[in-house]
Amino acid sequence: MDEADIVVVGAGAAGLSLAHRLPAHSPHGAATSVVLIDPPPGPLRAPRRTWCFWESGPGRFDPATTASWEWLRVRSRDGAVVLRHIAPARYKMIRSDDFEALVDGDLKERAGLRRLEATVGTVTGLPDGTAWVPATDAAGARVGLRARWVFDSRPPDRLPPARTRLLQHFRGWFVRTERPVFDPAVVDLMDFRTRQPERGLSFGYVLPTGRHTALVEYTEFGPTPLTSAAYDSALEEYTRRVLRTGATEVLSTEQGVIPMTDAVFERRAEGSGAVFRIGVAGGATRASTGYTFAAVQRQSDAVARAVRAGRRPVPPPPHPVRARLMDAVLLRALDTGRVDGPDLFFRLFDRVPAGRLLRFLDGRSRLYEDLAVGVRTPVLPMLRTAAELPWLPRRHISVR
């Protein structure tokens, strides 16, 4: 058995972001011992992925940023264009390999932090108020740690009960074209010139890193993921027919599934006051958009401040109650087909000022701003959906 002040389970965006912020010393000056546990290479380790978020001014992880943009573009199904300048904010793109390399370099210099490759079992609370972390290392040996606080970022096997669940599922190609077809100053955030599915919506997403290079994604909000062949077919059609890229080389691919749900994620593990959920497991994913990275940073910062001050470091709600309620209405309206998804999102970007819309999407808008955004949506279908939500049962839905 080993002991630590803090154990962080999982070294993805949430685990690394928290470890990066945790203070090296307690309020009393003693060194803070931290163990960061990541599973050995294999199926439990997350694949390479790309995170995007908007941020004003210099950011903590700017050295790992692949690219950033001040212009966002949304296209309707018939090709109408909304172009928004979001300065002083920038839309930033970070690839997980670059993020991990940056954070790993900083953590190597930190006294009191230890890395461990192991598969963690069920974390449990102990009678003395600490927590027990059972694990098995890469060689098959059993490892046990007792910690004052445990922050678990592993995604749940089962979502909390929800009234609505859609999946944001996507596949992306990192491409290089022979012709200079991309505008490196502008992100195509939602391009609805894709073929729309019978249920939900789809769009293209283009993150240009140069005139000849970009990440091009095909994304759907819907009930089930597609096959690899179906994603590739959709991407082939989008790049050739819509973007007219011509001769194109696919350099690499990435694929993912993000649950979009009105489930309530508990930030404390049941039966223990020393075990907390962070990241996706702690509800950091914004239900209506799938964005997670910015909320992870806010949550990590709040936890680190609490540790530094000697307070119980309960992760705060990643999103305000009002934002979660509005997300629940939107998800239900999309899932029932009461609103036309492509029309709704295009209308929001077309009619709401960029700064206000970004604050709304980030959950930082004021009540009057939420109302101003709300009147730009189909009001009657949204009101009908809001009225029925309290009467709908919540049920468990497996995510694996």
Coordinates of C-alpha atoms in Angstrom, one line a residue:
M1 CA 0.0 0.0 0.0
D2 CA 1.2 3.5 -0.9
E3 CA -0.2 6.9 0.3
A4 CA -0.7 10.2 -1.4
D5 CA -2.5 13.4 -0.7
I6 CA -4.2 13.3 -4.1
V7 CA -4.7 10.6 -6.8
V8 CA -5.9 11.6 -10.3
V9 CA -7.3 8.7 -12.3
G10 CA -6.9 9.2 -16.0
A11 CA -4.4 11.3 -17.9
G12 CA -6.6 12.7 -20.6
A13 CA -7.7 16.3 -20.9
A14 CA -9.3 16.4 -17.5
G15 CA -6.7 14.5 -15.5
L16 CA -3.7 16.3 -17.1
S17 CA -5.4 19.7 -16.7
L18 CA -6.0 19.2 -13.1
A19 CA -2.5 17.8 -12.4
H20 CA -1.1 20.8 -14.2
R21 CA -2.9 23.2 -11.9
L22 CA -2.6 21.5 -8.5
P23 CA -0.4 23.4 -6.1
A24 CA 3.0 21.9 -5.2
H25 CA 2.5 22.8 -1.5
S26 CA -0.4 22.8 1.0
P27 CA -1.5 26.0 2.7
H28 CA 0.8 25.0 5.6
G29 CA 3.8 24.8 3.4
A30 CA 4.1 21.0 3.3
A31 CA 4.7 19.4 -0.1
T32 CA 1.6 18.0 -1.8
S33 CA 2.0 14.4 -3.0
V34 CA 0.1 13.6 -6.2
V35 CA -0.2 10.3 -8.1
L36 CA -1.4 10.6 -11.7
I37 CA -2.6 7.2 -13.0
D38 CA -3.0 6.4 -16.7
P39 CA -3.9 2.9 -18.1
P40 CA -1.1 1.1 -20.0
P41 CA -1.2 1.4 -23.8
G42 CA -4.2 -0.5 -25.1
P43 CA -8.0 -0.3 -25.4
L44 CA -8.5 1.6 -22.1
R45 CA -6.3 4.5 -23.2
A46 CA -8.0 7.2 -25.2
P47 CA -7.1 7.6 -28.9
R48 CA -5.5 10.7 -30.4
R49 CA -8.1 13.5 -30.7
T50 CA -8.6 17.2 -31.3
W51 CA -10.1 19.7 -28.9
C52 CA -11.4 23.1 -29.9
F53 CA -12.6 26.1 -27.8
W54 CA -12.8 29.8 -27.8
E55 CA -10.7 32.0 -25.5
S56 CA -9.9 35.7 -25.2
G57 CA -6.2 36.7 -24.9
P58 CA -3.2 34.5 -24.2
G59 CA -4.0 31.0 -22.9
R60 CA -2.4 28.5 -20.6
F61 CA -1.9 26.0 -23.4
D62 CA -1.1 28.3 -26.3
P63 CA 2.3 26.7 -26.9
A64 CA 0.4 23.5 -27.8
T65 CA -2.1 25.2 -30.1
T66 CA -2.0 23.9 -33.7
A67 CA -4.0 26.9 -35.0
S68 CA -6.4 29.6 -34.0
W69 CA -8.9 31.8 -35.9
E70 CA -10.9 35.0 -35.4
W71 CA -13.5 34.2 -38.1
L72 CA -16.3 31.6 -37.9
R73 CA -18.6 30.7 -40.8
V74 CA -21.9 28.8 -40.9
R75 CA -23.5 27.7 -44.1
S76 CA -27.2 26.8 -44.6
R77 CA -28.4 23.9 -46.6
D78 CA -29.0 26.2 -49.6
G79 CA -25.5 27.7 -49.3
A80 CA -26.4 31.0 -47.5
V81 CA -23.4 32.2 -45.5
V82 CA -23.0 33.8 -42.1
L83 CA -19.5 35.1 -41.3
R84 CA -18.8 36.2 -37.8
H85 CA -15.7 38.0 -36.4
I86 CA -15.3 36.9 -32.8
A87 CA -12.3 39.0 -31.7
P88 CA -11.1 39.6 -29.0
A89 CA -11.8 35.8 -28.7
R90 CA -10.1 33.3 -30.9
Y91 CA -11.2 29.8 -31.7
K92 CA -8.3 27.5 -30.8
M93 CA -7.4 24.0 -31.9
I94 CA -5.2 21.7 -29.8
R95 CA -4.3 18.1 -30.7
S96 CA -4.0 15.7 -27.8
D97 CA -0.4 14.7 -28.5
D98 CA 0.8 18.3 -28.4
F99 CA -1.3 19.0 -25.2
E100 CA 0.1 15.9 -23.5
A101 CA 3.7 16.7 -24.5
L102 CA 3.4 20.3 -23.1
V103 CA 1.8 19.2 -19.8
D104 CA 4.2 16.2 -19.4
G105 CA 7.2 18.5 -19.8
D106 CA 5.9 20.8 -17.1
L107 CA 5.0 17.9 -14.7
K108 CA 8.5 16.4 -15.0
E109 CA 9.8 19.5 -13.2
R110 CA 7.3 19.2 -10.4
A111 CA 8.4 17.7 -7.0
G112 CA 5.9 15.5 -5.3
L113 CA 4.1 14.2 -8.5
R114 CA 4.5 10.6 -9.6
R115 CA 3.2 9.0 -12.8
L116 CA 1.9 5.4 -12.7
E117 CA 0.7 3.2 -15.5
A118 CA -2.0 0.9 -14.1
T119 CA -5.6 -0.2 -14.6
V120 CA -7.7 1.2 -11.7
G121 CA -10.6 -0.8 -10.2
T122 CA -13.5 0.5 -8.1
V123 CA -12.4 3.4 -5.9
T124 CA -14.0 3.2 -2.5
G125 CA -14.2 5.4 0.6
L126 CA -12.6 4.3 3.8
P127 CA -13.9 4.8 7.4
D128 CA -11.3 7.4 8.2
G129 CA -12.6 9.7 5.3
T130 CA -9.8 8.8 2.9
A131 CA -10.2 6.7 -0.3
W132 CA -8.8 3.4 -1.4
V133 CA -7.6 3.1 -5.1
P134 CA -7.0 -0.5 -6.2
A135 CA -5.0 -1.0 -9.4
T136 CA -3.1 -3.4 -11.5
D137 CA 0.1 -2.3 -13.1
A138 CA 1.4 -3.2 -16.6
A139 CA 3.2 -6.2 -15.3
G140 CA 0.1 -7.6 -13.6
A141 CA 1.1 -6.7 -10.1
R142 CA -1.5 -5.4 -7.7
V143 CA -1.0 -1.8 -6.5
G144 CA -3.0 -0.1 -3.7
L145 CA -3.1 3.6 -2.9
R146 CA -4.7 5.4 0.0
A147 CA -5.4 9.1 -0.8
R148 CA -7.0 12.0 1.0
W149 CA -8.7 13.0 -2.3
V150 CA -9.3 11.1 -5.5
F151 CA -10.4 12.7 -8.8
D152 CA -11.7 10.2 -11.3
S153 CA -11.9 11.2 -14.9
R154 CA -12.8 7.8 -16.4
P155 CA -16.0 8.0 -18.6
P156 CA -18.9 6.1 -17.1
D157 CA -20.0 2.7 -18.3
R158 CA -23.6 3.8 -17.8
L159 CA -25.0 7.3 -18.1
P160 CA -27.2 8.7 -15.3
P161 CA -30.9 8.5 -16.0
A162 CA -32.0 11.0 -18.7
R163 CA -35.1 12.1 -20.5
T164 CA -33.2 12.7 -23.8
R165 CA -30.0 11.3 -25.3
L166 CA -28.6 12.0 -28.7
L167 CA -25.1 11.2 -29.9
Q168 CA -22.7 13.6 -31.5
H169 CA -20.8 11.2 -33.6
F170 CA -18.2 12.1 -36.2
R171 CA -15.2 11.1 -38.3
G172 CA -12.5 13.5 -39.5
W173 CA -9.8 13.4 -42.1
F174 CA -6.6 15.4 -41.9
V175 CA -6.1 16.2 -45.6
R176 CA -3.7 17.8 -48.0
T177 CA -4.9 19.0 -51.3
E178 CA -3.0 19.8 -54.5
R179 CA -4.9 23.1 -55.1
P180 CA -5.1 25.9 -52.4
V181 CA -8.8 25.3 -51.6
F182 CA -8.9 26.4 -47.9
D183 CA -9.0 29.8 -46.3
P184 CA -6.7 29.6 -43.3
A185 CA -8.3 32.6 -41.6
V186 CA -11.8 31.1 -41.4
V187 CA -13.3 28.0 -39.6
D188 CA -16.4 26.4 -41.1
L189 CA -18.1 25.7 -37.8
M190 CA -21.3 24.2 -39.3
D191 CA -21.8 23.6 -43.0
F192 CA -25.3 22.1 -43.5
R193 CA -24.7 21.4 -47.2
T194 CA -24.3 17.7 -46.3
R195 CA -27.1 15.2 -46.9
Q196 CA -29.4 15.4 -43.9
P197 CA -30.3 12.2 -42.0
E198 CA -34.0 11.1 -41.4
R199 CA -33.6 11.9 -37.7
G200 CA -31.3 14.5 -36.2
L201 CA -29.0 16.6 -38.3
S202 CA -25.6 16.5 -40.0
F203 CA -22.9 19.1 -41.0
G204 CA -19.4 19.5 -42.2
Y205 CA -16.7 21.0 -40.0
V206 CA -13.5 22.5 -41.5
L207 CA -10.5 23.6 -39.5
P208 CA -7.9 24.9 -42.0
T209 CA -4.3 24.9 -41.0
G210 CA -3.1 26.3 -44.3
R211 CA -4.2 26.8 -47.9
H212 CA -3.7 23.1 -48.7
T213 CA -4.3 21.4 -45.3
A214 CA -7.2 21.1 -42.9
L215 CA -9.1 18.8 -40.6
V216 CA -12.4 18.0 -42.4
E217 CA -15.1 16.3 -40.3
Y218 CA -18.5 14.9 -41.0
T219 CA -20.7 15.1 -37.9
E220 CA -24.2 13.9 -37.0
F221 CA -26.5 14.6 -34.1
G222 CA -28.5 11.4 -34.0
P223 CA -29.5 8.2 -32.2
T224 CA -26.7 5.8 -33.5
P225 CA -23.2 6.0 -34.9
L226 CA -22.5 5.1 -38.5
T227 CA -20.2 2.4 -39.9
S228 CA -16.7 3.3 -40.9
A229 CA -17.7 2.9 -44.6
A230 CA -20.7 5.2 -44.1
Y231 CA -18.5 7.9 -42.5
D232 CA -15.9 7.6 -45.3
S233 CA -18.7 7.8 -47.9
A234 CA -20.1 11.0 -46.3
L235 CA -16.6 12.6 -46.1
E236 CA -15.8 11.6 -49.7
E237 CA -19.0 13.3 -50.9
Y238 CA -18.5 16.4 -48.7
T239 CA -14.9 17.0 -49.8
R240 CA -15.5 16.2 -53.5
R241 CA -19.0 17.5 -54.1
V242 CA -19.4 20.3 -51.6
L243 CA -15.8 21.6 -51.0
R244 CA -14.6 20.6 -54.5
T245 CA -11.1 19.8 -53.1
G246 CA -10.0 17.9 -56.2
A247 CA -7.0 15.6 -55.7
T248 CA -6.8 15.1 -51.9
E249 CA -4.5 13.0 -49.7
V250 CA -5.9 11.7 -46.4
L251 CA -3.0 12.0 -43.9
S252 CA -4.8 10.6 -40.8
T253 CA -8.2 10.1 -39.4
E254 CA -10.0 10.6 -36.0
Q255 CA -13.4 9.4 -34.9
G256 CA -15.5 9.9 -31.8
V257 CA -18.9 9.7 -30.1
I258 CA -20.0 12.3 -27.6
P259 CA -23.3 11.7 -25.6
M260 CA -25.5 14.7 -25.6
T261 CA -27.9 14.2 -22.7
D262 CA -29.9 16.0 -20.0
A263 CA -28.6 13.5 -17.5
V264 CA -27.4 15.0 -14.2
F265 CA -23.8 13.9 -13.5
E266 CA -22.9 13.6 -9.9
R267 CA -19.6 15.2 -9.0
R268 CA -19.2 13.1 -5.8
A269 CA -18.9 9.4 -6.0
E270 CA -21.7 7.6 -4.1
G271 CA -20.7 6.6 -0.6
S272 CA -17.6 8.6 -0.3
G273 CA -16.8 12.2 0.5
A274 CA -13.2 11.9 -0.8
V275 CA -13.9 10.7 -4.4
F276 CA -14.9 13.2 -7.1
R277 CA -15.8 12.9 -10.8
I278 CA -14.2 15.3 -13.2
G279 CA -14.2 15.9 -16.9
V280 CA -16.9 14.1 -19.0
A281 CA -17.6 11.9 -15.9
G282 CA -18.4 15.1 -13.9
G283 CA -20.7 16.6 -16.6
A284 CA -18.2 18.9 -18.3
T285 CA -19.6 18.1 -21.8
R286 CA -22.1 20.8 -22.8
A287 CA -25.2 18.9 -23.7
S288 CA -26.3 21.1 -26.6
T289 CA -22.9 21.4 -28.4
G290 CA -20.6 18.6 -27.2
Y291 CA -17.8 21.2 -26.2
T292 CA -15.9 20.0 -23.2
F293 CA -12.4 21.4 -23.1
A294 CA -13.2 24.9 -21.8
A295 CA -15.4 23.6 -19.0
V296 CA -12.7 21.1 -18.0
Q297 CA -10.3 24.1 -17.5
R298 CA -12.8 26.0 -15.4
Q299 CA -13.5 23.0 -13.3
S300 CA -9.8 22.2 -12.9
D301 CA -9.0 25.8 -11.9
A302 CA -11.7 25.8 -9.2
V303 CA -10.5 22.5 -7.7
A304 CA -6.9 23.7 -7.6
R305 CA -8.0 26.9 -5.9
A306 CA -9.8 24.9 -3.2
V307 CA -6.8 22.6 -2.6
R308 CA -4.5 25.7 -2.4
A309 CA -6.9 27.2 0.2
G310 CA -7.2 24.1 2.3
R311 CA -11.0 23.7 1.5
R312 CA -12.7 20.5 0.5
P313 CA -12.1 20.4 -3.3
V314 CA -15.6 19.5 -4.6
P315 CA -15.6 20.2 -8.4
P316 CA -18.2 22.9 -9.1
P317 CA -21.0 22.4 -11.7
P318 CA -19.3 22.8 -15.1
H319 CA -22.4 24.6 -16.4
P320 CA -25.0 26.8 -14.7
V321 CA -28.5 25.4 -13.9
R322 CA -30.2 27.7 -16.4
A323 CA -27.8 26.6 -19.2
R324 CA -28.6 22.9 -18.4
L325 CA -32.3 23.6 -18.5
M326 CA -32.1 25.3 -21.9
D327 CA -29.9 22.4 -23.2
A328 CA -32.6 20.0 -22.1
V329 CA -35.3 21.8 -24.0
L330 CA -33.1 22.1 -27.1
L331 CA -32.2 18.4 -27.1
R332 CA -35.8 17.3 -26.7
A333 CA -37.0 19.6 -29.4
L334 CA -34.3 18.2 -31.8
D335 CA -35.0 14.6 -30.8
T336 CA -38.7 14.9 -31.4
G337 CA -38.3 16.8 -34.7
R338 CA -40.3 19.8 -33.5
V339 CA -37.5 22.1 -34.7
D340 CA -35.4 21.9 -37.8
G341 CA -31.8 21.6 -36.5
P342 CA -30.0 23.2 -39.5
D343 CA -32.4 26.1 -39.7
L344 CA -32.2 26.7 -35.9
F345 CA -28.4 26.8 -35.7
F346 CA -28.1 28.9 -38.8
R347 CA -30.7 31.3 -37.5
L348 CA -28.9 31.7 -34.2
F349 CA -25.6 32.6 -35.9
D350 CA -27.4 34.9 -38.4
R351 CA -29.4 36.9 -35.8
V352 CA -27.5 36.9 -32.6
P353 CA -24.4 39.1 -32.1
A354 CA -21.2 37.0 -32.0
G355 CA -20.1 38.0 -28.5
R356 CA -23.5 37.3 -27.0
L357 CA -23.8 33.9 -28.8
L358 CA -20.4 32.8 -27.6
R359 CA -21.3 33.7 -24.0
F360 CA -24.5 31.8 -24.4
L361 CA -22.8 28.7 -25.8
D362 CA -20.2 28.9 -23.0
G363 CA -22.9 29.2 -20.2
R364 CA -21.7 32.7 -19.2
S365 CA -24.6 34.8 -20.5
R366 CA -27.0 36.8 -18.3
L367 CA -30.7 36.1 -18.1
Y368 CA -31.6 39.0 -20.4
E369 CA -29.1 37.6 -23.0
D370 CA -30.6 34.1 -22.7
L371 CA -34.1 35.6 -23.4
A372 CA -32.7 37.6 -26.3
V373 CA -31.3 34.3 -27.8
G374 CA -34.5 32.4 -27.0
V375 CA -36.7 34.7 -29.1
R376 CA -34.4 33.9 -32.1
T377 CA -35.5 30.2 -31.9
P378 CA -38.9 28.7 -33.0
V379 CA -40.7 30.0 -29.8
L380 CA -43.9 27.9 -29.9
P381 CA -42.2 24.4 -30.4
M382 CA -39.6 25.4 -27.7
L383 CA -42.3 26.4 -25.2
R384 CA -44.3 23.2 -25.9
T385 CA -41.1 21.2 -25.2
A386 CA -40.3 23.1 -22.0
A387 CA -43.8 22.5 -20.7
E388 CA -43.6 18.7 -21.2
L389 CA -40.1 18.2 -19.8
P390 CA -41.2 18.0 -16.1
W391 CA -43.5 15.1 -16.9
L392 CA -41.1 13.0 -18.8
P393 CA -39.5 10.0 -17.0
R394 CA -35.7 9.7 -16.8
R395 CA -34.3 6.3 -17.7
H396 CA -30.9 4.7 -17.9
I397 CA -29.3 4.3 -21.3
S398 CA -26.0 2.3 -21.8
V399 CA -23.2 4.1 -23.6
R400 CA -21.0 1.1 -24.3

